[in-house]
Short mmCIF file of C-alpha atoms in Angstrom, two decimals:
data_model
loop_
_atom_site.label_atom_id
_atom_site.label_comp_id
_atom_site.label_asym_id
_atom_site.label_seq_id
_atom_site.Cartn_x
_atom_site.Cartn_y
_atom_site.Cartn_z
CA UNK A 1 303.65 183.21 120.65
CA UNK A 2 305.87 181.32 118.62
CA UNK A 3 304.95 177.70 117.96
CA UNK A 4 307.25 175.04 119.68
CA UNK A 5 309.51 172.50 117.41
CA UNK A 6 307.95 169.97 118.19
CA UNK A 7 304.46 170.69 117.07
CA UNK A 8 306.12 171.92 113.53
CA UNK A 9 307.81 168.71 113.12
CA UNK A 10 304.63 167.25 113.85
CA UNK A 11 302.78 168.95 111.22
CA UNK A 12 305.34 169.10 108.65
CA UNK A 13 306.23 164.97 108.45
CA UNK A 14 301.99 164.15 108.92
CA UNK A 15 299.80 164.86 106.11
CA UNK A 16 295.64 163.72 105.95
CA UNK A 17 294.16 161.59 103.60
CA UNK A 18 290.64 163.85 103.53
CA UNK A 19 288.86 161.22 101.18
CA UNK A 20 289.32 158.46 103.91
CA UNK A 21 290.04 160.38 107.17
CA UNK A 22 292.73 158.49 107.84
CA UNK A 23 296.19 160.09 109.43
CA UNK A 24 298.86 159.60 106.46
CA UNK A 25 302.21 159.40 107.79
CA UNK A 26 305.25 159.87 104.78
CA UNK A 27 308.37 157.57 105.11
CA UNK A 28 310.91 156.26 103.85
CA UNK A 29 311.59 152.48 102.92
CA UNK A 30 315.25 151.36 102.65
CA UNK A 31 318.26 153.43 101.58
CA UNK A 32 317.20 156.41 99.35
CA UNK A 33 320.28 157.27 97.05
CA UNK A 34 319.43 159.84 94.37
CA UNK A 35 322.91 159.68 92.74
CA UNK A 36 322.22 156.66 91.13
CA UNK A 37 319.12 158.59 89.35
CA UNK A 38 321.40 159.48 86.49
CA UNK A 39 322.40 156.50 85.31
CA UNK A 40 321.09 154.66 82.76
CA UNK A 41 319.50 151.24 82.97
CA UNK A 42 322.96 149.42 81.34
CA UNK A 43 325.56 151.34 83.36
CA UNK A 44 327.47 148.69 84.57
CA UNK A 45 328.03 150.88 88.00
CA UNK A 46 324.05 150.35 88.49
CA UNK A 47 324.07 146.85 87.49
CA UNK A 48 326.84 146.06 90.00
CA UNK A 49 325.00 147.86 93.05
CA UNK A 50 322.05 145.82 92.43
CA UNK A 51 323.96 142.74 92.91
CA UNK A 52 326.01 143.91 95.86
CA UNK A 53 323.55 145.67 97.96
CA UNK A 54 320.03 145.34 96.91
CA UNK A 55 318.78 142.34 95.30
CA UNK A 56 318.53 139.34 98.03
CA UNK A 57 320.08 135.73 96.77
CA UNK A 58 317.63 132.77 97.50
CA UNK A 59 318.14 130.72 100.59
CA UNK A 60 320.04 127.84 100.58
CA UNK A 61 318.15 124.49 99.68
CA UNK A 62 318.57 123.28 103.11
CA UNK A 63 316.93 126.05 104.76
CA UNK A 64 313.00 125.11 105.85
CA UNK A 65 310.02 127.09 104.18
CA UNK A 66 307.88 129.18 106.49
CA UNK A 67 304.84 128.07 104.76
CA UNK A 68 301.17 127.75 105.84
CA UNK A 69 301.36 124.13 104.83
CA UNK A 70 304.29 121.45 104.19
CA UNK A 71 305.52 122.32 100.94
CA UNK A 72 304.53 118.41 99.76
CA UNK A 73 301.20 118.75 101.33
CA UNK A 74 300.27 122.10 100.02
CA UNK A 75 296.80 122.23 98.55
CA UNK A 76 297.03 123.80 94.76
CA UNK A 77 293.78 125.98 95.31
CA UNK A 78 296.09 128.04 97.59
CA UNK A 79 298.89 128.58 94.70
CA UNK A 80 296.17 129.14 91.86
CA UNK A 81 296.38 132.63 91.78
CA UNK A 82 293.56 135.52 91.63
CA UNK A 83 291.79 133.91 88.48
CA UNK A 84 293.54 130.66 88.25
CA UNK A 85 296.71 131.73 86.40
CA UNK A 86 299.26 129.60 87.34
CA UNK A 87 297.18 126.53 86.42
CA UNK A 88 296.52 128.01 82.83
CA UNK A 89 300.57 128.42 82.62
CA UNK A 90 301.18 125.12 83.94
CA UNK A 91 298.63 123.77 81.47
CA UNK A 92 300.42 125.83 78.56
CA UNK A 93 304.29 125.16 79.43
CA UNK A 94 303.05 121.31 79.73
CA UNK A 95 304.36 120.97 83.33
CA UNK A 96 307.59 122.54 82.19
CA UNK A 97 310.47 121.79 85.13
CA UNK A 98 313.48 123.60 86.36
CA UNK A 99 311.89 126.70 85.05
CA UNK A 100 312.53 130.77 85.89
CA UNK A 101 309.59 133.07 87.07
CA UNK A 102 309.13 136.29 87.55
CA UNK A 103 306.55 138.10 89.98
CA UNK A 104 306.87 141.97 90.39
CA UNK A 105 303.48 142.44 93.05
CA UNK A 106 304.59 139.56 94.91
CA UNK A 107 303.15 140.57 98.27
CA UNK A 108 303.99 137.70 101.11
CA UNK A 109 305.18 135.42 98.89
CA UNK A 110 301.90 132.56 99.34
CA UNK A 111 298.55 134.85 99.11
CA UNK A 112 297.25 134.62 96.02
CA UNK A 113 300.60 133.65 94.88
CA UNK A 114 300.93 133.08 90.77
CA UNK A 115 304.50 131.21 91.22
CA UNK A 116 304.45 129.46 94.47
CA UNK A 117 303.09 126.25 92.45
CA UNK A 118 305.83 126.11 89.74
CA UNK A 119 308.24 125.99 92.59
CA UNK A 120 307.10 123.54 94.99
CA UNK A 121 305.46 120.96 91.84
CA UNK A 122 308.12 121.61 89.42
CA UNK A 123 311.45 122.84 91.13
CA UNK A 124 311.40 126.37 89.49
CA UNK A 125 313.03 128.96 90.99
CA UNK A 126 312.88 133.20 90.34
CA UNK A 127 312.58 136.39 91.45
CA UNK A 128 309.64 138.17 93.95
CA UNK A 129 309.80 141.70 93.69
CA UNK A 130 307.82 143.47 96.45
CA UNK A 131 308.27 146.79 97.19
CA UNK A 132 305.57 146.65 100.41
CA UNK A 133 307.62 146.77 103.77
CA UNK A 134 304.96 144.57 105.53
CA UNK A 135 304.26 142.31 102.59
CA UNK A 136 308.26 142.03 101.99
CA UNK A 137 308.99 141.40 105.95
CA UNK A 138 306.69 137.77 105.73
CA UNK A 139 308.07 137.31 101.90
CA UNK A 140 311.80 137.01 103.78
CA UNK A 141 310.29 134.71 106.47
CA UNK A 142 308.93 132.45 103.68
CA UNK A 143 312.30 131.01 102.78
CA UNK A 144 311.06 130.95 98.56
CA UNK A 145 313.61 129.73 96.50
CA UNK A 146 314.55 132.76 94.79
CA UNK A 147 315.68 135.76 94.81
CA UNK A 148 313.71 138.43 96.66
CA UNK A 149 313.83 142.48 95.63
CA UNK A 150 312.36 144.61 98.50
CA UNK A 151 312.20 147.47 96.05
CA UNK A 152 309.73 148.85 93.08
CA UNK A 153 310.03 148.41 89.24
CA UNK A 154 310.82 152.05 87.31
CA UNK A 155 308.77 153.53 84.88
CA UNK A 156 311.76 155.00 83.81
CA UNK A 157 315.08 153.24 82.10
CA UNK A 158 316.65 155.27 85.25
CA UNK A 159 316.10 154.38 89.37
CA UNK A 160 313.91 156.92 90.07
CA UNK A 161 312.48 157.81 94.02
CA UNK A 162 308.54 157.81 93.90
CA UNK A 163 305.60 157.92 96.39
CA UNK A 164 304.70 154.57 97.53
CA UNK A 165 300.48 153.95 98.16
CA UNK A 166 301.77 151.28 100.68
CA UNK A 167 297.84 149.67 101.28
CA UNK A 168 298.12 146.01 101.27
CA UNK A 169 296.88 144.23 97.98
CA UNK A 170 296.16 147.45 96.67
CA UNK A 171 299.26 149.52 96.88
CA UNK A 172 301.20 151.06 94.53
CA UNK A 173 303.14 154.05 92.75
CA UNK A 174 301.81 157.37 93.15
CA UNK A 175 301.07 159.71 90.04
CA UNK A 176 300.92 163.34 90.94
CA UNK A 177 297.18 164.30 90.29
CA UNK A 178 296.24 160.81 89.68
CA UNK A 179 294.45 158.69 91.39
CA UNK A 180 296.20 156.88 94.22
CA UNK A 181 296.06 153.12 93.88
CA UNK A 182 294.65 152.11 97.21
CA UNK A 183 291.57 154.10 95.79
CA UNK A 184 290.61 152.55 92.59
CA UNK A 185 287.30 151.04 92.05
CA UNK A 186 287.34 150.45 95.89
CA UNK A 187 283.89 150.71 97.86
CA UNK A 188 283.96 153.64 100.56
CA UNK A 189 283.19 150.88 103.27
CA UNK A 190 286.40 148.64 102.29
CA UNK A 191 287.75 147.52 105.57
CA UNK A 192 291.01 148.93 105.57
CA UNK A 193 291.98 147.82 109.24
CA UNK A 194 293.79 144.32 108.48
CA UNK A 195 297.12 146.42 107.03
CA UNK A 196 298.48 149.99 107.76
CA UNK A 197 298.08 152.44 104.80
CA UNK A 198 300.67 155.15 104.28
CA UNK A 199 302.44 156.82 101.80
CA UNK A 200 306.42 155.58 101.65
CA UNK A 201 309.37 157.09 99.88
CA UNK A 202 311.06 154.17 98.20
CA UNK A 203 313.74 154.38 94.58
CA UNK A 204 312.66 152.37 92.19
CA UNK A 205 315.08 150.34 89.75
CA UNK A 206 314.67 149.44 85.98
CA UNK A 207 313.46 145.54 85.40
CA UNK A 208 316.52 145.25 82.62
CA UNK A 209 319.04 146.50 85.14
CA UNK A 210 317.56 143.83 87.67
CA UNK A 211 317.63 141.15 85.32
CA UNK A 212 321.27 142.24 84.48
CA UNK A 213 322.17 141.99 88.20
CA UNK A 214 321.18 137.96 88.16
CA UNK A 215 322.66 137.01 85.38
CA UNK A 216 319.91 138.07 82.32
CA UNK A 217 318.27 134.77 82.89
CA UNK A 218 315.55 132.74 80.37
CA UNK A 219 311.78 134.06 82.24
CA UNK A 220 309.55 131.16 81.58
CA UNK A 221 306.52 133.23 82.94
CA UNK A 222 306.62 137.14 84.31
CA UNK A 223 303.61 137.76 86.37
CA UNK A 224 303.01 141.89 86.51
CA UNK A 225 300.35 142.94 88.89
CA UNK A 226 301.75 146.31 90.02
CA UNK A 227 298.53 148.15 90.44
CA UNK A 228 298.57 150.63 87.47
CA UNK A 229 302.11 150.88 86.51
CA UNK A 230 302.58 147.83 84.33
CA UNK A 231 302.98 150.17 80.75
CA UNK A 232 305.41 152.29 81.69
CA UNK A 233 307.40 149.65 83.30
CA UNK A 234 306.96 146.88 79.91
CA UNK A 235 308.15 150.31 77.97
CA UNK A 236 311.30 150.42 79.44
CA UNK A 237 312.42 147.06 78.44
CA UNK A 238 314.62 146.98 75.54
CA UNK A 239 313.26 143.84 74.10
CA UNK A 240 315.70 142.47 71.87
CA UNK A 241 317.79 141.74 74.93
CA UNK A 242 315.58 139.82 76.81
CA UNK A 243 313.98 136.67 76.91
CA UNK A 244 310.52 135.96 78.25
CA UNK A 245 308.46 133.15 76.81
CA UNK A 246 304.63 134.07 78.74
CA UNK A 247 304.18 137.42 80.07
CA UNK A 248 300.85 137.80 82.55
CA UNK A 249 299.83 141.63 83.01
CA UNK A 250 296.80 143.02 85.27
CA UNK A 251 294.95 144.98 83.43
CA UNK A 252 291.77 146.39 84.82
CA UNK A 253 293.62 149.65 86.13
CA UNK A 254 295.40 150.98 82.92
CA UNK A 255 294.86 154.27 82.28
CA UNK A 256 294.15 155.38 85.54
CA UNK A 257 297.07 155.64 87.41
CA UNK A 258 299.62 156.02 84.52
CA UNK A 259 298.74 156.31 80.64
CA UNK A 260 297.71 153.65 78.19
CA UNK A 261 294.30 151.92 77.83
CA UNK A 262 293.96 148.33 77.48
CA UNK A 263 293.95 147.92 73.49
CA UNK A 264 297.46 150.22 73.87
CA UNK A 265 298.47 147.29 75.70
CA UNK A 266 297.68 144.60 73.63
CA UNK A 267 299.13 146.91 70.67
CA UNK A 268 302.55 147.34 72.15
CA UNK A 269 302.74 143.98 73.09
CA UNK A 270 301.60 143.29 69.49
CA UNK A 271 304.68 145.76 68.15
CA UNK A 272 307.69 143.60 70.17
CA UNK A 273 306.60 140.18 69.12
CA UNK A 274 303.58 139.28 71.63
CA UNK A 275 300.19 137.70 71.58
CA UNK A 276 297.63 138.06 73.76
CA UNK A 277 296.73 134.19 74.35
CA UNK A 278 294.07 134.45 77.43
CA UNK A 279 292.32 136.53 79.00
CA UNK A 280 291.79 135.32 83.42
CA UNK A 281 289.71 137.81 85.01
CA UNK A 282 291.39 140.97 84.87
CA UNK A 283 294.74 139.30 83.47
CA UNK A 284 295.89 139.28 80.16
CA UNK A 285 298.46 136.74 79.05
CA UNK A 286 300.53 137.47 76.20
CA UNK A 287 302.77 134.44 74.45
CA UNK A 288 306.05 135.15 72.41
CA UNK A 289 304.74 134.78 68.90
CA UNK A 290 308.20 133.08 67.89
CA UNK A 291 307.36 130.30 70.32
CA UNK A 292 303.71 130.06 69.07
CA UNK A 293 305.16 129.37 65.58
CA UNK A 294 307.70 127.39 66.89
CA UNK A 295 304.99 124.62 68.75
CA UNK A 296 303.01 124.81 65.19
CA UNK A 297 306.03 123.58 63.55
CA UNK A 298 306.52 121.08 65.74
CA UNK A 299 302.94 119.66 65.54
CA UNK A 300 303.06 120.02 61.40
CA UNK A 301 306.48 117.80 61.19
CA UNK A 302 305.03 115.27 63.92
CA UNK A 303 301.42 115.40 61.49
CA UNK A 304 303.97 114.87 58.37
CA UNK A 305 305.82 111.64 60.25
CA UNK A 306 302.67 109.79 61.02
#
């Protein structure tokens, strides 16, 4: 007897997750456009498309935050970050004002949130990248000042369409035979139940080609917490074209999901004119060297004055 349509499609489009028993369902997040695959990261074309149809301009000023608190009541332990980030920043950059972030992992925009504080204290303003459907939905509804990406970073200097580990704080870009993010260094009993885990289809975009798009802006501070694809996205920056003062990277999955251990890390970022400054918990922060010299200067002519 042959088997009916509808029981093919069925099987076809649903696919198990064995290691968790959970039902996997495969879809796709926003418009999918392979043609734009070929082009390189400065291809004007690309550049262009990202401003017209894919990167979202902040709100205006006079539109209201959707915060958990007023945004002059709203208590600093809730924009301090995993490991207290943003405070060791702040304390670096001096209070700096009018500044630019970046934060590529920016899931709704307030939980553990390493940017929220430079823009309510110090009227900075950026751009959340957050490739998450239901993390990117409450982003939108949080009215940030900045722009807001609802798409992933390449780790190519071409878009690229990957598989999406879409698993709340844990998510990520799938690796063939790799590990999936959602399943690194997590505990078997992990409740799982407060967000929806699937696997999503969604094209990723180079960071240079983004940054292009608004205008190649100063970054004051790029937070990168993209759960095992932060090397392969840093590599496709051309560096001498950019300019980021503080660079925070999560660490404590490299090598897993995509090559390069730690100490390749801190080497690269050595080799285009970093220095690993910090360490909080499982962040690195790395400080253009130029600007470390640059403060040391500064304090040597103030020393020679006195």
């Amino acid at each position: 007897m042959a088997m009916p349509f509808s029981i093919l499609l069925l099987i076809i489009t649903l696919h198990f997750d064995f290691t968790l028993g959970l039902t996997e369902e495969i879809e796709t997040f926003g418009t999918l456009n392979p043609s734009l695959n070929q082009l390189d990261q400065e291809d004007p074309f690309l550049i262009n498309i990202l401003k017209d149809k894919y990167i979202v301009k902040p709100p205006s000023p006079e539109t209201p935050y959707n915060l958990s608190y007023p945004p002059d009541d709203f208590p600093i332990k809730y924009m301090s970050g995993q490991f207290r980030q943003p405070v060791i920043v702040n304390s670096i950059l001096k209070n700096k004002k009018n500044g630019f972030f970046v934060e590529a992992g920016a899931a709704d925009g307030q939980m553990f949130t390493n940017t929220l504080l430079f823009e309510l204290f110090h009227k900075w303003t950026g751009l959340l990248v957050e490739p998450n459907p239901d993390f990117y939905e409450s982003l939108s509804y949080k009215h940030r000042r900045a722009y807001t990406f609802p798409q992933c970073l390449s780790t190519k200097t071409t878009p690229e369409i990957v598989s999406f580990d879409a698993s709340g704080l844990i998510g990520g870009i799938i690796e063939p035979d790799k590990i999936k993010p959602g399943d690194i260094d997590r505990p078997p009993d992990l409740n799982r139940r407060w967000y929806h885990r699937r696997t999503i289809k969604v094209q990723c975009f180079p960071f240079y080609s983004i940054l292009m798009a608004i205008g190649n802006p100063r970054i004051d501070y790029f937070s990168l917490d993209i759960e095992g694809a932060e090397m392969p996205v840093l590599r496709t920056l051309p560096w001498d074209k950019v300019d980021i003062g503080i660079i925070d990277i999560e660490v404590n999955h490299m090598g897993k999901v995509f090559n390069g251990s730690v100490s390749d890390l801190t080497e690269y970022m050595d080799s285009v004119g970093y220095k690993h400054i910090e360490t909080a918990g499982i962040d690195y922060l790395f400080r253009k060297k130029s600007e470390i010299k640059k403060k040391k200067r500064k304090k040597k002519n103030r020393s020679n004055e006195l």
